[in-house]
């Protein structure tokens, strides 16, 4: 390397380090107006079956136990509240949890997807995270793909008899990671790179968002684990009630 | 601070090779200053936008009309094939929100920086491409692990289009959310036959958010007064326990709420009273111009 090249290289490393510490690292919502119309419609269409299943399940549940609508509403409000609050993080930046992994573990996928849509609309209108045209894409990554993986991993871990807390940690962390990967892929599909095509663009989006999203996923896993510890210690009876509600949901 | 540097970098790559150097420097400096002055992500009031919506002078207008027009504008905005109409829409709707709605300009600008980081990071990705050999038309380039990171004119125009569409769309969203309180929007959803159970859930969630936030504030203050947030490890532990406590508390409250509703003859349906608001000439006059302008913009494609 010549001295000039070395200088450029060290400058680019320094620049990337500086850029790696953005101030706000909220969960990765695609912002309003970012996707072309065809993609908005397509991602919305993908979500419809999941939402329909969720609405049917919730409607049946509420007919059987009228009280469960209040439990579900509280759960939705809880997901919204923790996604709007600042959590401690390594770099001193502002980060927020997604809370959908926790939702999936506690309430199951179809319920979480319906709660997730409502929470995403609220986030768009009250916090300016995400948007109305990108609602479909955000719903798919945050309220369907992430919770689906988290729930699947949690069930598999239960079968494999993993220690419960490790299981919760892994499910929440990997669910969050999948959300971030799916969002990057959605962005790459909408805007493939001119030279390398879809994959080059996907790798670029993954790389640019990795510094904020990887630590966030680990912290989300740890926090979900701690919330579960808190619940087991202080809210045994409520957890039992929730389990009976969930059994009603799957019957 | 870092968002400011990032913004400078993005705008530098966006306009490099298209503007003379002096103008380029001026644009970048302006953007950096904007982010430094208007930046700031507040956590004191989580629901500040809700408060602004209720204070806005446009709050008195008919919610269904505002929602319908905003959605039409949103769709037209993302259908545009050139950056000019969305940018005009952005300027116009921002002016409407600030001047006719009575939102303070400083507040509006600081709200605009909220989606900023996403826009800048993904803008960077749209602008810089990784190629194995240097393209001839590249405006800017850096050597990178045996290949080149380069900015091409085509990528610049794409990024410009995406950036302007996103700005226009955000101004539509802000026009709606800074002038219409959420319960009125939910009433509109009920009227267009979104499943009743979803609207009911949404209304209940909206009400519970305030209860949970108040509870959370108390819990956080008492944890902080016991030094619960000293050091990363301890603050993680405290946060987890507070969230767990909050969830347990909310379930208990749901039980109490149900008992209260049951004793007031709850039969499975919650009815709400909504205030009737007419569509006034003022709001029609304000919104006809952008709709016609955007229609023309999409139709003629300029």
Coordinates of C-alpha atoms in Angstrom, one line a residue:
Chain A
X1 CA 0.0 0.0 0.0
X2 CA 1.2 3.5 -0.7
X3 CA 1.0 6.1 2.0
X4 CA -2.0 7.7 0.3
X5 CA -3.9 4.4 0.2
X6 CA -3.0 3.8 3.8
X7 CA -4.4 7.3 4.7
X8 CA -7.6 6.7 2.8
X9 CA -8.0 3.2 4.4
X10 CA -7.5 4.6 7.9
X11 CA -9.9 7.4 7.2
X12 CA -12.5 5.0 6.0
X13 CA -12.1 2.8 9.1
X14 CA -12.4 5.8 11.3
X15 CA -15.5 7.0 9.4
X16 CA -17.1 3.6 9.7
X17 CA -16.4 3.5 13.5
X18 CA -17.9 7.0 13.9
X19 CA -20.9 6.0 11.9
X20 CA -21.3 2.8 13.9
X21 CA -22.6 4.8 16.9
X22 CA -25.8 6.5 15.8
X23 CA -27.9 8.2 18.4
X24 CA -31.2 6.5 17.8
X25 CA -31.5 2.8 17.3
X26 CA -35.1 2.0 17.4
X27 CA -36.4 -1.3 16.1
X28 CA -36.0 -1.1 12.3
X29 CA -39.3 0.3 11.0
X30 CA -39.3 1.1 7.3
X31 CA -40.3 4.7 7.2
X32 CA -43.3 6.3 5.6
X33 CA -43.2 6.6 1.8
X34 CA -39.9 4.6 1.4
X35 CA -41.3 1.7 -0.6
X36 CA -42.7 1.8 -4.1
X37 CA -46.5 1.2 -4.4
X38 CA -46.2 -2.3 -5.8
X39 CA -44.2 -3.5 -2.8
X40 CA -46.6 -1.8 -0.3
X41 CA -49.5 -3.7 -1.8
X42 CA -47.6 -7.0 -2.1
X43 CA -46.4 -7.1 1.5
X44 CA -49.8 -6.0 2.7
X45 CA -51.3 -8.9 0.8
X46 CA -48.9 -11.4 2.4
X47 CA -50.0 -10.4 5.8
X48 CA -53.8 -10.8 5.2
X49 CA -54.1 -14.5 5.9
X50 CA -52.2 -14.2 9.2
X51 CA -54.3 -11.3 10.3
X52 CA -57.5 -13.1 9.3
X53 CA -56.5 -16.1 11.3
X54 CA -55.7 -13.9 14.3
X55 CA -59.0 -12.0 14.2
X56 CA -60.9 -15.2 14.0
X57 CA -59.0 -16.7 16.9
X58 CA -59.5 -13.6 19.0
X59 CA -63.2 -13.3 18.2
X60 CA -63.8 -16.9 19.2
X61 CA -61.8 -16.5 22.4
X62 CA -63.7 -13.3 23.4
X63 CA -67.0 -15.1 22.8
X64 CA -65.9 -17.8 25.3
X65 CA -64.2 -15.6 27.9
X66 CA -65.3 -12.0 27.8
X67 CA -62.5 -11.1 30.2
X68 CA -59.8 -12.1 27.7
X69 CA -60.3 -8.9 25.5
X70 CA -59.1 -6.9 28.5
X71 CA -56.1 -9.1 29.0
X72 CA -55.2 -8.8 25.2
X73 CA -55.7 -5.0 25.3
X74 CA -53.4 -4.8 28.3
X75 CA -50.8 -6.9 26.5
X76 CA -51.1 -4.7 23.4
X77 CA -50.7 -1.6 25.5
X78 CA -47.7 -3.2 27.2
X79 CA -46.0 -4.0 23.8
X80 CA -46.6 -0.4 22.7
X81 CA -45.2 1.1 26.0
X82 CA -42.0 -1.0 26.1
X83 CA -41.4 -0.2 22.4
X84 CA -41.6 3.5 23.1
X85 CA -39.3 3.5 26.2
X86 CA -35.6 3.9 26.2
X87 CA -33.6 0.9 27.3
X88 CA -30.1 0.9 28.7
X89 CA -27.5 0.1 26.0
X90 CA -23.8 -0.3 25.5
X91 CA -23.0 2.8 23.4
X92 CA -25.1 5.3 25.3
X93 CA -27.4 5.7 22.4
X94 CA -31.2 5.5 22.6
X95 CA -32.6 2.0 21.8
X96 CA -36.0 0.6 22.1
X97 CA -37.3 -3.0 22.4
X98 CA -39.7 -4.6 19.9
X99 CA -41.4 -6.7 22.5
X100 CA -42.9 -9.0 19.9
X101 CA -40.7 -11.9 20.9
X102 CA -42.2 -11.7 24.4
X103 CA -45.6 -11.4 23.0
X104 CA -45.2 -14.5 20.9
X105 CA -43.9 -16.5 23.8
X106 CA -46.7 -15.4 26.1
X107 CA -49.7 -15.2 23.7
X108 CA -48.9 -17.2 20.6
X109 CA -48.3 -16.0 17.0
X110 CA -51.7 -15.3 15.6
X111 CA -52.7 -13.1 18.6
X112 CA -49.4 -11.3 18.5
X113 CA -49.8 -10.5 14.8
X114 CA -53.1 -8.8 15.4
X115 CA -51.8 -6.9 18.4
X116 CA -48.7 -6.1 16.4
X117 CA -50.6 -4.4 13.6
X118 CA -52.5 -2.3 16.0
X119 CA -49.3 -1.3 17.8
X120 CA -47.6 -0.5 14.5
X121 CA -50.5 1.8 13.5
X122 CA -50.2 3.5 16.9
X123 CA -46.4 3.8 16.5
X124 CA -46.8 5.4 13.1
X125 CA -49.3 7.9 14.3
X126 CA -48.1 8.6 17.8
X127 CA -44.4 8.2 17.6
X128 CA -43.6 8.6 13.9
X129 CA -41.9 5.2 13.8
X130 CA -42.9 3.4 10.6
X131 CA -45.8 4.6 8.4
X132 CA -49.1 3.8 6.9
X133 CA -47.9 2.9 3.4
X134 CA -45.2 0.7 4.7
X135 CA -47.6 -0.9 7.3
X136 CA -47.7 -4.2 5.3
X137 CA -44.0 -4.6 5.1
X138 CA -43.4 -3.7 8.7
X139 CA -46.2 -6.0 9.8
X140 CA -44.7 -8.9 8.0
X141 CA -41.2 -8.4 9.5
X142 CA -42.2 -7.4 13.0
X143 CA -45.6 -8.9 13.7
X144 CA -45.3 -12.1 11.7
X145 CA -41.8 -13.3 10.8
X146 CA -40.1 -12.4 14.1
X147 CA -42.8 -13.8 16.4
X148 CA -43.2 -16.9 14.2
X149 CA -39.5 -17.7 14.6
X150 CA -39.5 -16.8 18.3
X151 CA -42.5 -19.0 19.0
X152 CA -41.1 -21.9 16.9
X153 CA -37.8 -21.8 18.7
X154 CA -39.4 -21.5 22.1
X155 CA -41.5 -24.6 21.4
X156 CA -38.6 -26.5 20.0
X157 CA -36.4 -25.6 22.9
X158 CA -39.2 -26.8 25.3
X159 CA -39.2 -30.2 23.4
X160 CA -35.4 -30.4 23.6
X161 CA -35.6 -29.6 27.4
X162 CA -33.3 -26.5 27.2
X163 CA -33.0 -24.5 30.4
X164 CA -36.1 -22.3 30.4
X165 CA -34.3 -18.9 30.6
X166 CA -31.7 -19.8 27.9
X167 CA -34.6 -20.9 25.8
X168 CA -36.4 -17.5 26.3
X169 CA -33.2 -15.6 25.6
X170 CA -32.5 -17.5 22.4
X171 CA -36.0 -17.2 21.1
X172 CA -36.3 -13.5 21.7
X173 CA -32.8 -12.7 20.4
X174 CA -33.1 -14.7 17.2
X175 CA -36.7 -13.4 16.6
X176 CA -35.3 -9.9 16.8
X177 CA -32.5 -10.7 14.5
X178 CA -34.8 -12.3 11.9
X179 CA -36.9 -9.1 12.0
X180 CA -33.8 -7.1 11.1
X181 CA -32.8 -9.5 8.3
X182 CA -36.3 -9.6 6.8
X183 CA -36.4 -5.8 6.8
X184 CA -33.0 -5.6 5.1
X185 CA -34.3 -8.1 2.5
X186 CA -37.5 -6.1 2.0
X187 CA -35.4 -3.0 1.3
X188 CA -33.0 -4.8 -1.0
X189 CA -36.0 -6.2 -3.0
X190 CA -37.4 -2.8 -3.5
X191 CA -34.1 -1.2 -4.4
X192 CA -31.6 -3.8 -5.8
X193 CA -28.2 -2.4 -6.5
X194 CA -27.4 -1.5 -10.1
X195 CA -24.2 -3.5 -10.3
X196 CA -24.6 -6.5 -8.0
X197 CA -28.3 -6.9 -8.1
X198 CA -30.5 -8.0 -5.2
X199 CA -27.9 -9.9 -3.1
X200 CA -25.3 -7.1 -3.2
X201 CA -27.9 -4.7 -2.0
X202 CA -29.1 -7.0 0.7
X203 CA -25.6 -7.4 2.1
X204 CA -25.2 -3.7 2.0
X205 CA -28.4 -3.0 4.0
X206 CA -27.5 -5.8 6.4
X207 CA -24.1 -4.3 7.0
X208 CA -25.2 -0.7 7.4
X209 CA -27.8 -1.6 10.0
X210 CA -25.8 -4.3 11.8
X211 CA -24.0 -2.0 14.3
X212 CA -27.2 -0.8 15.8
X213 CA -29.3 -4.0 15.4
X214 CA -26.9 -6.7 16.7
X215 CA -26.4 -5.3 20.2
X216 CA -30.1 -4.4 20.3
X217 CA -31.0 -8.1 19.6
X218 CA -28.8 -9.3 22.5
X219 CA -30.2 -6.7 24.9
X220 CA -33.8 -7.6 23.8
X221 CA -33.0 -11.3 24.6
X222 CA -31.6 -10.4 28.0
X223 CA -34.5 -8.1 28.9
X224 CA -37.1 -10.7 27.8
X225 CA -35.4 -13.2 30.0
X226 CA -35.5 -10.8 33.0
X227 CA -39.2 -10.0 32.3
X228 CA -39.9 -13.7 32.4
X229 CA -38.0 -14.0 35.8
X230 CA -40.0 -11.1 37.1
X231 CA -43.3 -12.6 36.0
X232 CA -42.5 -16.0 37.5
X233 CA -41.7 -14.4 40.8
X234 CA -44.4 -11.8 41.1
X235 CA -47.3 -12.9 38.9
X236 CA -47.7 -16.7 39.2
X237 CA -51.5 -16.5 39.3
X238 CA -51.7 -14.2 36.3
X239 CA -49.4 -16.5 34.3
X240 CA -51.7 -19.4 35.1
X241 CA -54.7 -17.4 34.0
X242 CA -52.9 -16.5 30.8
X243 CA -52.1 -20.2 30.1
X244 CA -55.7 -21.1 30.4
X245 CA -56.7 -18.3 28.1
X246 CA -54.1 -19.6 25.6
X247 CA -55.4 -23.1 25.8
X248 CA -58.8 -21.6 24.9
X249 CA -57.2 -20.0 21.9
X250 CA -55.8 -23.1 20.5
X251 CA -58.8 -25.4 21.1
Chain B
X1 CA -24.1 15.2 16.4
X2 CA -23.4 11.9 14.6
X3 CA -26.7 12.2 12.7
X4 CA -25.4 15.6 11.6
X5 CA -22.1 14.2 10.3
X6 CA -24.0 11.3 8.6
X7 CA -26.4 13.8 7.0
X8 CA -23.5 15.9 5.7
X9 CA -22.0 12.7 4.2
X10 CA -25.3 11.6 2.5
X11 CA -26.0 15.0 1.0
X12 CA -22.4 15.3 -0.1
X13 CA -22.6 12.0 -2.1
X14 CA -26.1 13.0 -3.3
X15 CA -25.1 16.2 -5.0
X16 CA -21.4 15.5 -5.7
X17 CA -20.7 16.2 -9.4
X18 CA -24.0 18.0 -9.9
X19 CA -23.4 21.2 -8.1
X20 CA -20.4 23.5 -8.0
X21 CA -18.1 22.9 -5.0
X22 CA -19.2 26.1 -3.2
X23 CA -22.9 25.2 -3.4
X24 CA -22.1 21.6 -2.4
X25 CA -20.3 22.8 0.7
X26 CA -23.1 25.2 1.5
X27 CA -25.8 22.5 1.2
X28 CA -23.9 20.0 3.4
X29 CA -23.2 22.7 6.0
X30 CA -26.8 23.7 6.1
X31 CA -28.0 20.1 6.6
X32 CA -25.4 19.5 9.3
X33 CA -26.5 22.7 11.1
X34 CA -30.2 21.7 10.8
X35 CA -29.5 18.3 12.5
X36 CA -27.4 19.9 15.2
X37 CA -30.0 22.6 16.0
X38 CA -33.3 20.8 15.4
X39 CA -32.1 17.3 16.6
X40 CA -33.1 15.9 19.9
X41 CA -35.1 12.9 20.7
X42 CA -37.2 13.5 23.8
X43 CA -38.3 10.8 26.1
X44 CA -39.9 12.8 28.8
X45 CA -43.3 12.8 27.2
X46 CA -43.8 9.7 25.1
X47 CA -47.1 10.8 23.7
X48 CA -46.2 14.4 22.7
X49 CA -47.7 13.9 19.3
X50 CA -51.1 13.1 20.8
X51 CA -51.0 16.3 22.8
X52 CA -50.1 18.4 19.7
X53 CA -53.0 16.8 17.8
X54 CA -55.5 17.9 20.5
X55 CA -54.0 21.4 20.6
X56 CA -54.0 21.9 16.9
X57 CA -56.5 24.3 15.3
X58 CA -57.2 21.7 12.6
X59 CA -58.5 19.3 15.3
X60 CA -62.0 20.9 14.9
X61 CA -62.3 19.7 11.3
X62 CA -64.0 16.5 10.2
X63 CA -61.7 13.5 10.9
X64 CA -63.0 11.2 8.1
X65 CA -62.3 13.9 5.5
X66 CA -58.8 14.6 6.7
X67 CA -58.0 10.9 6.8
X68 CA -59.3 10.3 3.3
X69 CA -57.4 13.2 1.8
X70 CA -54.2 12.3 3.6
X71 CA -54.4 8.7 2.3
X72 CA -55.0 9.9 -1.3
X73 CA -52.1 12.2 -1.0
X74 CA -49.9 9.5 0.4
X75 CA -50.7 7.1 -2.5
X76 CA -50.2 9.8 -5.1
X77 CA -46.9 10.8 -3.4
X78 CA -45.4 7.3 -3.6
X79 CA -46.6 6.9 -7.2
X80 CA -44.6 10.0 -8.3
X81 CA -41.8 9.3 -10.8
X82 CA -39.9 12.5 -10.3
X83 CA -38.7 14.3 -7.1
X84 CA -40.4 17.6 -7.8
X85 CA -44.1 17.0 -6.8
X86 CA -43.3 15.2 -3.5
X87 CA -41.0 18.1 -2.5
X88 CA -43.7 20.7 -3.3
X89 CA -46.1 18.6 -1.3
X90 CA -43.7 18.5 1.6
X91 CA -43.3 22.2 1.6
X92 CA -47.1 22.8 1.3
X93 CA -48.3 20.4 3.9
X94 CA -45.6 21.4 6.4
X95 CA -46.8 25.0 5.9
X96 CA -50.4 23.9 6.5
X97 CA -49.5 21.9 9.6
X98 CA -47.5 24.7 11.1
X99 CA -49.4 27.8 10.0
X100 CA -53.0 26.6 9.9
X101 CA -52.6 24.0 12.6
X102 CA -50.7 26.2 15.0
X103 CA -47.8 23.7 15.7
X104 CA -44.6 25.5 16.6
X105 CA -42.0 25.4 13.8
X106 CA -39.3 24.3 16.1
X107 CA -41.4 21.4 17.3
X108 CA -42.2 20.4 13.8
X109 CA -38.6 20.4 12.7
X110 CA -37.5 18.4 15.7
X111 CA -40.3 15.8 14.9
X112 CA -38.9 15.6 11.3
X113 CA -35.5 14.4 12.6
X114 CA -37.2 11.3 14.2
X115 CA -37.2 9.2 11.0
X116 CA -34.0 10.9 10.0
X117 CA -31.5 8.2 11.0
X118 CA -33.3 5.5 9.1
X119 CA -33.5 7.7 6.0
X120 CA -29.8 8.6 6.2
X121 CA -28.5 5.1 6.8
X122 CA -30.5 3.6 4.0
X123 CA -29.8 6.6 1.8
X124 CA -26.1 5.8 2.2
X125 CA -26.7 2.2 1.1
X126 CA -28.7 3.4 -2.0
X127 CA -25.9 5.9 -2.9
X128 CA -22.7 3.8 -2.4
X129 CA -22.4 0.6 -4.5
X130 CA -19.7 -2.0 -4.1
X131 CA -18.1 -3.0 -7.4
X132 CA -15.0 -5.1 -8.2
X133 CA -13.7 -2.7 -10.9
X134 CA -14.1 1.0 -11.0
X135 CA -17.0 2.1 -13.3
X136 CA -16.1 5.0 -15.6
X137 CA -19.0 7.3 -14.7
X138 CA -18.3 7.1 -10.9
X139 CA -18.7 10.5 -9.3
X140 CA -17.0 9.5 -6.0
X141 CA -15.1 6.4 -5.1
X142 CA -13.1 4.8 -2.3
X143 CA -10.9 1.7 -2.4
X144 CA -12.4 -1.0 -0.3
X145 CA -11.1 -4.6 0.3
X146 CA -9.8 -5.1 -3.2
X147 CA -12.8 -3.5 -4.9
X148 CA -14.3 -0.1 -5.0
X149 CA -17.2 1.7 -3.2
X150 CA -18.5 4.1 -5.8
X151 CA -21.4 6.6 -6.3
X152 CA -22.9 6.5 -9.8
X153 CA -25.2 9.2 -11.3
X154 CA -28.0 6.7 -11.6
X155 CA -27.8 5.9 -7.9
X156 CA -27.8 9.6 -7.1
X157 CA -31.1 10.2 -9.0
X158 CA -32.7 7.1 -7.5
X159 CA -31.7 8.2 -4.0
X160 CA -33.0 11.7 -4.7
X161 CA -36.4 10.3 -5.8
X162 CA -36.6 8.0 -2.8
X163 CA -35.6 10.7 -0.4
X164 CA -38.1 13.2 -1.7
X165 CA -41.0 10.6 -1.8
X166 CA -40.2 9.7 1.8
X167 CA -40.2 13.4 2.8
X168 CA -43.5 14.1 1.1
X169 CA -45.1 11.0 2.6
X170 CA -43.8 11.9 6.1
X171 CA -45.4 15.4 5.7
X172 CA -48.8 13.7 4.8
X173 CA -48.5 11.4 7.9
X174 CA -47.6 14.4 10.1
X175 CA -50.5 16.4 8.7
X176 CA -52.8 13.6 9.7
X177 CA -51.3 12.7 13.1
X178 CA -50.7 16.3 14.2
X179 CA -54.3 17.3 13.5
X180 CA -56.4 14.3 14.4
X181 CA -56.5 12.6 17.8
X182 CA -56.3 8.8 17.7
X183 CA -59.8 8.0 19.1
X184 CA -61.3 10.0 16.1
X185 CA -59.2 8.0 13.7
X186 CA -60.4 4.8 15.3
X187 CA -64.0 6.0 14.9
X188 CA -63.3 6.4 11.2
X189 CA -61.9 2.9 11.0
X190 CA -65.1 1.6 12.7
X191 CA -67.2 3.4 10.0
X192 CA -65.2 1.8 7.1
X193 CA -66.0 -1.7 8.6
X194 CA -62.6 -2.8 9.9
X195 CA -63.5 -5.9 12.1
X196 CA -65.2 -4.6 15.2
X197 CA -63.0 -6.7 17.5
X198 CA -59.9 -5.0 16.2
X199 CA -61.3 -1.5 16.6
X200 CA -62.5 -2.4 20.1
X201 CA -59.0 -3.8 21.0
X202 CA -57.4 -0.6 19.6
X203 CA -59.6 1.7 21.6
X204 CA -58.9 -0.3 24.8
X205 CA -55.2 -0.3 24.0
X206 CA -55.2 3.5 23.6
X207 CA -56.8 4.0 27.0
X208 CA -54.4 1.5 28.7
X209 CA -51.3 3.1 27.3
X210 CA -51.8 6.1 29.5
X211 CA -52.4 4.0 32.6
X212 CA -49.3 1.9 31.9
X213 CA -47.1 4.9 31.3
X214 CA -48.2 6.5 34.5
X215 CA -47.5 3.3 36.4
X216 CA -44.2 2.9 34.7
X217 CA -43.1 6.4 35.6
X218 CA -43.7 5.7 39.3
X219 CA -41.9 2.4 39.2
X220 CA -38.9 3.9 37.4
X221 CA -38.7 6.8 39.8
X222 CA -38.7 4.5 42.8
X223 CA -36.1 2.2 41.2
X224 CA -33.9 5.2 40.4
X225 CA -34.2 6.6 43.9
X226 CA -32.8 3.3 45.1
X227 CA -29.9 3.6 42.7
X228 CA -31.3 0.9 40.5
X229 CA -29.8 2.4 37.3
X230 CA -26.1 2.6 38.3
X231 CA -24.0 0.8 35.7
X232 CA -25.1 -1.1 32.7
X233 CA -25.5 -4.5 34.4
X234 CA -27.6 -3.2 37.2
X235 CA -29.7 -1.0 34.9
X236 CA -30.4 -3.9 32.6
X237 CA -31.6 -6.0 35.6
X238 CA -33.7 -3.2 36.9
X239 CA -35.3 -2.5 33.5
X240 CA -36.2 -6.2 33.1
X241 CA -37.7 -6.4 36.6
X242 CA -39.6 -3.1 36.1
X243 CA -41.0 -4.4 32.8
X244 CA -42.0 -7.7 34.4
X245 CA -43.6 -5.9 37.3
X246 CA -45.4 -3.6 34.8
X247 CA -46.8 -6.6 32.9
X248 CA -48.0 -8.3 36.1
X249 CA -49.5 -5.1 37.3
X250 CA -51.3 -4.6 34.0
X251 CA -52.9 -8.0 34.1
X252 CA -54.1 -7.4 37.7
X253 CA -55.6 -4.1 36.5
X254 CA -57.3 -5.8 33.6
X255 CA -59.0 -8.1 36.1
X256 CA -60.2 -5.1 38.2
X257 CA -61.4 -3.3 35.0
X258 CA -63.4 -6.4 34.0
X259 CA -65.1 -6.5 37.4
X260 CA -66.0 -2.9 37.1
X261 CA -67.4 -3.3 33.6
X262 CA -69.3 -6.5 34.5
X263 CA -71.0 -4.6 37.4
X264 CA -72.0 -1.9 34.9
X265 CA -73.8 -4.4 32.7
X266 CA -71.1 -5.2 30.1
X267 CA -72.4 -7.6 27.6
X268 CA -69.5 -7.9 25.2
X269 CA -69.8 -4.6 23.3
X270 CA -68.4 -1.3 24.2
X271 CA -70.2 1.7 22.8
X272 CA -68.5 5.1 22.5
X273 CA -70.0 8.5 22.0
X274 CA -68.4 10.5 19.2
X275 CA -68.7 14.2 18.5
X276 CA -70.1 15.2 15.1
X277 CA -67.8 17.5 13.1
X278 CA -68.8 19.0 9.8
X279 CA -66.5 19.4 6.7
X280 CA -65.8 23.1 6.6
X281 CA -65.0 25.2 3.5
X282 CA -61.7 26.1 5.1
X283 CA -60.2 22.6 5.1
X284 CA -61.6 21.8 1.7
X285 CA -59.9 25.0 0.3
X286 CA -56.7 24.1 2.0
X287 CA -56.5 20.5 0.7
X288 CA -57.9 20.9 -2.9
X289 CA -54.8 22.5 -4.2
X290 CA -52.3 19.7 -3.1
X291 CA -54.6 17.0 -4.4
X292 CA -55.0 18.6 -7.8
X293 CA -51.3 19.4 -7.9
X294 CA -50.3 15.8 -7.1
X295 CA -52.8 14.4 -9.6
X296 CA -51.2 16.6 -12.3
X297 CA -47.7 15.7 -11.1
X298 CA -48.4 11.9 -11.4
X299 CA -50.4 12.3 -14.6
X300 CA -47.9 14.4 -16.6
X301 CA -44.9 12.8 -14.7
X302 CA -42.8 15.9 -14.1

